[in-house]
Structure formats: structure tokens, C-alpha cells
Amino acid sequence: MIRQTLHVGWQLTAATGPVPADVAGRTVPARVPGSAHLDLLAAGLITDPYLDRAEEELVWAHRTDWRYATTFEAEAARPGERVDLAFDGLDTVATIELNGRVLGRTANMHRSYRFDVREALREGANDLVVTFRSALEHAEEIEQRLGRRDHVYPHPFNMVRKMACSFGWDWGPDLQTAGIWKPVRLERWTTARIHRLRPLVTVGADGTGRVELHADIEHADPAAPRELRLTATVAGREGDVTVPAGETSAVLTLDIPGVRLWWPAGYGDQPLYELGAGLRPGDGGPALDSVHRRVGFRTVTVDTTPDETGTPFTLTVNGTPVFAKGANWIPDDHFLTRVTRERVTRRVEQALGAHMNLLRVWGGGIYETEDFYDICDERGVLVWQDFPFACASYPEEEPLWSEVGAEARENVARLSSHASLALWNGANENMWGYRDWGWPEQLRGRTWGLRYYTELLPSIVAELDPTRFYAANSPYNPGIPLDEVHPNDENHGTRHEWRVWNERDYTTYRDHIPRFCSEFGFQGPPTWATLTDWVHDEPLTPTSPSFLLHQKAEDGNGKLDRGFAPHLPAPATFEDWHWTTQLNQARAVAFGVEHFRSWWPRTTGSVVWQLNDCWPVTSWAAVDGGERPKPLWYALKHAYAPRLLTLQPRGGATVLVAVNDTAEAWTGPVRAERQAFDGTVLGTATIELDVKPRSAVPYALAESLLTPADPAQEVLVLTCDDARAVHLFREDVELAYDPAPLTAKAVAVTGGYRIDVTAASFARDVAVLADRLAPDAEVDDMLVPIPAGETHSFTVRTAARLDPEQLTGPLVLRSANALHAPAVSS
Ligand code: BMA
């Protein structure tokens, strides 16, 4: 197999459509892999699409057709040789021509394409042209043909197999990309090649690892196939199998006794084993093709055996039930080709930094890249993979049925080797949509996608990767028909908790005890640095035009304002509003996480909406589009800590729940103090913990701790080693905080600054918003409670030289208390 990458010499032209005069007729250098917007940006023909209101100026691109062209040198095909033009991914509605000959047309960005070019290829210079039609116009045509079906955002994203959020989402820009988004190359081969390789990995009860290697083989000349030999090596074990002439598949099984098990983060190590497979002629001779993968040995199941409450949904790895501490993952940049391996590594590190062990690749995005699963394999992040369907009814007719089948087969096979991949899920919220969002009335009997989720996709997973669990939808009830129990029922399977955020105060998270919460979240703006990098309104306010364009949620600002009103004082300035909404986001989500964790093992998962952003925007993300952690990220780091102390209502009383997500028992005294804000101790108790590994135990609290003399200025502080919980007796709005209880001193240390902060009176949610001073500045912790008389040291990492005075200034050193102080602005 000889591979020739075809990534150079590409030129882009906006072919037809409402193209502005300064772009029309221009041909610019094109990047492959890449996309048209990025090429125009590099050529200086458009403003950065993320900047201020540039998104609005780019609507012409929705209805534009694009032409990518290059010329490459090649040799003509030799006798007996196959030459293929292989595209790993085209976004999306493309016609491919080589030397004026149409090779084919595509309409699915989620799959690869391969064309036999023996006849079209010339000796010497070859002209390759890929023309992209407007995916929107294509989708509108399909909609005309098959009949409209509901979709939650304006464009019919459900009519074309293109990332749904390409067309805009409630956190994403409506910038409809087009381009050759994955590698393209010429492949020359003889006799046969490995078309697909599926290592199905299992572990026997005696600890023997098994790799069942399924190879699909393509013969260069199906009319004269030859006998072949498939070889494989894993962990020093070798095996081979003869593939009789004409066979197009082979299975080779390797058993490896005493394998080291792969575990998710927090449960053990992530040993990975190299797997090499080769294909040779049956009578020997040099290798015809070879493929490398890395595998990890583990079993992952989801336990849905009915119990006294209903139907659980418990991820179980190597026989150990795991509480999923996770977040939903969206494409990390709307322009997918900019998401480098380094960028994904940083994001996964942030997930781990917040003690997560699971990411859910959400169905409005893509089947992620090899880099993503590789890094999750290496770092022990379980991956829940949605098939790309979200928030719409989808036609089951052609051409979509075949496209879905083809993309699913390809991706299930492609991802089968990854140890991190835990389960497949049919779609996001579509069964729920059918039940609750008026779809049946709109559909009047037309198809809406159910057969994808209950027939096509599960049969493909069962056939190609029977080692993995398949969930029909998120949310859904395993094993219960849709019309019997509501798909979002808290007692069965997975649940999305969206009444908080949309309608209700976050304290109502406690009204439901889901078996597994696979989506819940609350919005907040991006960090100040990210916001002001991209939004330049004068003055900058929550309703200034660019700020609003970077807030996509329906009544988003209204929900933010109503969301904090019962909890935090009304902010006087934009700076205060920014901090207030960020803080309320962090508190709201942490409130949910602590509630869910406290109910383990009845509740077995907490998957926050959402880890990341795809551009600078006000959203539910913990990490913003500039890659900076928002206060929410720090709140998650606390709420997902392996050892958590949390106060929860049980049976009419407030109890302490100690949650131990470690392999060791958690024993030791919790020191409980009811304090006046000024530090006067009003009541004390000691609670001896004895919490078994991976369990949550409630402890009663003495009345003396729970009965304040003055609820407006007392706090209950519970401390055990590094774990601490504070409990207030009123909402912040009703508290008589000292508005300025902190004294602080910043000193330069290696790699940044240390800030020692001392509280004269109880201070809540103390934060250092270092990004306000330098774009790279990041603090190690945030939202720290500091009881009266205590000092906390923060560390800010930065390469910048900062004025230590500024690090303790009122817009940088923040707290909940400060919101009770007279306003300060920059
Ligand atoms: C959930 C997700 C997304 C959406 C989010 C916030 O339903 O599945 O569709 O972005 O809510 O509204």
C-alpha cells in the first residue's frame, strides 16, 4: 500500500450564490483539511466570524457553492494495481471530478468516500476538483421532497447528514461550513487491502484478555482473488489465519493471559496494548497492508436490571459500578479542522482536573476524531457516544436511511478498538420530543426516526460491536416502550433535567431523584478576557448588540436574571452582573451535582451540560471558547471531588452526606462548628465518619448546629481533612455579610504569584479573576469559603509581569460578599 497525501496546491473559489462583490470571482489558497470560511479569513476577505457581529455579515455563505481545485503529479495505474482516491471526510454536499470526469457525489460529512481512479488517473499532472453545494439548499430540497419535520432551530438540519450545530444552536453560531474536512489521499495497492479492522476486546473471568480481530478485506481484482494470510500481534502474542481465495472477511482470536486491566480515572491505571495486523499473500511475500491500533482490556456494561425503584442505569467497569462524574462534549471549535490534538488534550485535562471520569459526545455534533478517543483512552475518560441525531424528527426514507446505515457501520467499526468508548446512544432527546413537543400532530403519520433508534442502529451495534451497550436515546427508559412510561421519567433510565434553567429555581433540582442525569445545566457568560477579546460593544451591557449575538438561548438573559434573583443581590454594574451570573451558574450546577451524588447508588450519573464551547458565547459551558475555565469549572472541581461533604435534606431534617468515591474507606472526625460571621463559635460537634469505599452515607446533625440564633449572620462549617462544607441559613440576599471582610497580599513566586487572603469575617466564594489582568493568567482554585480568622493562599500561574496591587483589587479579588458592597467598575 502506497499512500500519497493530496493536501497541497488547493485553491478555493466561491462558485455561485449571493457572494459579496469583494469575494466574487476571487480565487484564494485553500487549506486541506479545512473549510471555506477559514480560507477566506486567511486571505483577508472576511472578518473573523467570531468577532462582534461578523456572524450576521456571513449569512451569504449559507447559500453559496464552493469550488476546491488542485493539480497533483501521479503515475498512471500499472497493470494489476488498484489506485483509489480516498476522502476521510467531506463537508458535505460534494461533487468530485478528476480530470474532468465525475467520480461521484456525496451528501454525508459523517463518513468517508473512496473512488477507484484507475481509469481517470493520468500520467503526470492531474486536476482534482471538489465542488460543494450549499448544504442548506440541499436540505431544503430534501425537506420539500420528504415533507417537513420539526426541528428546534430554524434550518432543516434534520434533512442532511451534516453536524446539526453547523446550522446554529442555542450556544453556537449559524456559520454553515463547507470543505474537505479530513485528509484526502491517493492509495495504490495490489492484490488486497484491509478495508476495516474491528478488534473486539473482552476479558474472561480468569483475567485472560481476548482480542477477536475482525478484518474486512477488499480484493484488487474480485474476479481473480488470491488466498491471503492475516497476521496479528498483541502484547507479544502472535497469531495468523488463512483467508481462502475470495473470502472478504476473516476472524483471528488472540488470548492474552494475565492482562493488566484498563480503568477509568479514579479507579486505576490505563494500560494500553499495541495491536498490529498485517495482510500477506497466502504463499508468503511482502505485506500487502498493515493496520495499527491500541487496545485496552476491560469490560464495560450498563446495568439496567429493574429494582425496587424502577430501572437503573449503572455503568459497570470490570464488574465495579461507577458513578459517572461527567459532562457533555460539543465540538470544541465550530470550525472543526482547528481542533488539534493539543487542544483536545487541554480540554480532556480540564475534564480530569474537575475530577470527571466521563464525557458524553452529544448527538448534535460529530463522531469525534481519533485524537479525542486516543486521549480518552490514555487518560481514563469513559466516552458515551451519541449517534448524530438531536432535537428533531428525522425522516426514515431514502436517501437518509442508507446514509445513516453507512455512516453508523463505518463509525462503529472505526471506534471499536477504543478502550474509553463505553456505550452508544441512538439520539439526543428525540423520543422525548416525540412525546412532548407536538411532533405527532405535525407529522401526521410520517416517519420521525424511531426505526433508527430501535432497529437500524442497535442492529448495527449488535452486529459489528456486540461488546458495547446500546441506549436508544437520551433520555429514555431501557426496555420500556415509549408509550408506557415517559422517556424522561426519573425512576427509569436516563433523565435530562431542564426545568431548572428554563422555568424553575435551581433548588428544585432536589425535587427529583433521577437514576442517571445525562443532561442538566445553567448558563453563565464567558470569562472577562474571552468576552472582551471578541465583543467590543461600547458600552458593553447584557443587551448591547454584539453581546446579544453571543447569547443564543431563548430568553437567555431573562433566565439568567430570574435565576439569580432569589439568591444574589441585584448587580449595579455590568462587571457585577458578569460576576453574579457566573457565580450563580456555578452554584446552580454544583447544587445539582451534590444532590445527585448524595443519592448514590440510586442515582448513578451526573453529566453536566456542558464541558466546552465552540466559540466565545454565554452558555452552559464550564470552559469557555477561549479555553479558560469559568467559575463553574472550579465549582465542579469541588462538587466532583473524590471525597465530598454535602448538606442535604432527608426526612424533613438537614443531614450531612459524606460521599466517598475512592477505593479506601473514609474514616475520621468531621469538625462541625456553627459560627457567627465574625468567628464566634456558637455550637460545635464532632461526627465520626466511617464511609466504605464508593459509597455515600448520611449523618444526622445535632439541633444545636442547625438552629441559628441569627440566621442572617451565621454559618455552619464542617471540615474533615481537605473536605469542607459550609451551610448558610438564608439566601445571600438576606444575609448580613460583611461586604469587605478580606485583606490580601500578593507576592511573586516561580511561574506566577501567590495571594494570601485572610478573612476578618466569613467570606463566601472567594475568587481571583486573574484573566482580567493577563490573558494567560489562571488561578488554581476559586469559590473558596474562608471562615473568620482563616487565611487561604491562591496561586496564579502566568508568564506576565503583574502589579501585585492589582491582583488584590476589587474587580480581581472577588467574593459573594462584595456583591453587597457599593459598586466598583473598571
Ligand atoms: C439540551 C441539549 C442541547 C441544548 C441544551 C441547552 O437539550 O441537548 O440541545 O443546547 O439542552 O438548551
GROMACS .gro file of N, CA and C and ligand atoms in nm, residues 152-153 169-171 328 330 360 362-364 386 390-391 428-429 432 437 474 496 498 501-502 519-520 523 553 609-610 620, ligand 1:
model
  102
  152VAL      N    1  -3.567   2.201   1.622
  152VAL     CA    2  -3.578   2.305   1.726
  152VAL      C    3  -3.515   2.438   1.687
  153TYR      N    4  -3.435   2.443   1.584
  153TYR     CA    5  -3.378   2.571   1.538
  153TYR      C    6  -3.418   2.593   1.392
  169TRP      N    7  -2.707   2.676   1.704
  169TRP     CA    8  -2.768   2.606   1.818
  169TRP      C    9  -2.788   2.707   1.929
  170ASP      N   10  -2.838   2.665   2.045
  170ASP     CA   11  -2.861   2.768   2.147
  170ASP      C   12  -2.734   2.808   2.222
  171TRP      N   13  -2.620   2.763   2.170
  171TRP     CA   14  -2.489   2.810   2.217
  171TRP      C   15  -2.393   2.826   2.100
  328ASN      N   16  -2.118   1.689   2.920
  328ASN     CA   17  -2.144   1.674   2.777
  328ASN      C   18  -2.039   1.749   2.698
  330ILE      N   19  -1.931   1.910   2.327
  330ILE     CA   20  -1.973   1.956   2.194
  330ILE      C   21  -1.846   1.978   2.112
  360ARG      N   22  -1.973   1.281   2.745
  360ARG     CA   23  -2.076   1.235   2.650
  360ARG      C   24  -2.064   1.317   2.523
  362TRP      N   25  -2.214   1.450   2.235
  362TRP     CA   26  -2.357   1.479   2.215
  362TRP      C   27  -2.394   1.471   2.065
  363GLY      N   28  -2.520   1.429   2.042
  363GLY     CA   29  -2.564   1.396   1.907
  363GLY      C   30  -2.583   1.510   1.809
  364GLY      N   31  -2.575   1.634   1.854
  364GLY     CA   32  -2.583   1.744   1.757
  364GLY      C   33  -2.448   1.778   1.697
  386ASP      N   34  -2.302   0.949   2.133
  386ASP     CA   35  -2.432   0.957   2.065
  386ASP      C   36  -2.412   0.933   1.915
  390ALA      N   37  -3.021   1.491   1.686
  390ALA     CA   38  -3.053   1.573   1.803
  390ALA      C   39  -3.175   1.660   1.779
  391CYS      N   40  -3.264   1.658   1.876
  391CYS     CA   41  -3.370   1.758   1.889
  391CYS      C   42  -3.450   1.781   1.761
  428ASN      N   43  -3.021   1.230   2.075
  428ASN     CA   44  -3.044   1.324   2.184
  428ASN      C   45  -3.187   1.378   2.181
  429GLU      N   46  -3.264   1.339   2.281
  429GLU     CA   47  -3.396   1.399   2.310
  429GLU      C   48  -3.502   1.375   2.205
  432TRP      N   49  -3.812   1.197   2.356
  432TRP     CA   50  -3.877   1.298   2.440
  432TRP      C   51  -3.952   1.398   2.353
  437TRP      N   52  -4.326   1.740   2.242
  437TRP     CA   53  -4.306   1.865   2.170
  437TRP      C   54  -4.398   1.880   2.048
  474SER      N   55  -3.122   0.952   2.471
  474SER     CA   56  -3.104   1.019   2.599
  474SER      C   57  -3.201   1.136   2.598
  496HIS      N   58  -3.304   1.402   3.150
  496HIS     CA   59  -3.250   1.537   3.130
  496HIS      C   60  -3.329   1.630   3.219
  498TRP      N   61  -3.420   1.978   3.267
  498TRP     CA   62  -3.416   2.111   3.206
  498TRP      C   63  -3.521   2.209   3.259
  501TRP      N   64  -3.324   2.598   3.490
  501TRP     CA   65  -3.278   2.680   3.380
  501TRP      C   66  -3.397   2.735   3.304
  502ASN      N   67  -3.484   2.650   3.250
  502ASN     CA   68  -3.592   2.705   3.168
  502ASN      C   69  -3.702   2.770   3.251
  519GLU      N   70  -2.819   1.508   3.134
  519GLU     CA   71  -2.808   1.649   3.098
  519GLU      C   72  -2.874   1.734   3.204
  520PHE      N   73  -2.807   1.836   3.248
  520PHE     CA   74  -2.864   1.943   3.330
  520PHE      C   75  -2.759   2.053   3.330
  523GLN      N   76  -2.672   2.852   3.254
  523GLN     CA   77  -2.583   2.940   3.177
  523GLN      C   78  -2.503   3.037   3.263
  553ALA      N   79  -2.946   3.160   2.357
  553ALA     CA   80  -3.057   3.088   2.419
  553ALA      C   81  -3.184   3.173   2.416
  609TRP      N   82  -2.444   1.959   3.147
  609TRP     CA   83  -2.445   2.029   3.019
  609TRP      C   84  -2.373   2.159   3.039
  610GLN      N   85  -2.257   2.184   2.995
  610GLN     CA   86  -2.173   2.119   2.901
  610GLN      C   87  -2.030   2.150   2.939
  620TRP      N   88  -2.382   2.732   2.879
  620TRP     CA   89  -2.381   2.641   2.993
  620TRP      C   90  -2.241   2.585   3.021
  827BMA     C1   91  -3.012   2.016   2.575
  827BMA     C2   92  -2.908   1.981   2.473
  827BMA     C3   93  -2.892   2.086   2.369
  827BMA     C4   94  -2.906   2.224   2.422
  827BMA     C5   95  -2.914   2.227   2.570
  827BMA     C6   96  -2.937   2.363   2.626
  827BMA     O1   97  -3.134   1.974   2.536
  827BMA     O2   98  -2.937   1.858   2.419
  827BMA     O3   99  -2.984   2.067   2.267
  827BMA     O4  100  -2.804   2.302   2.377
  827BMA     O5  101  -3.018   2.146   2.609
  827BMA     O6  102  -3.062   2.414   2.587
   0.00000   0.00000   0.00000
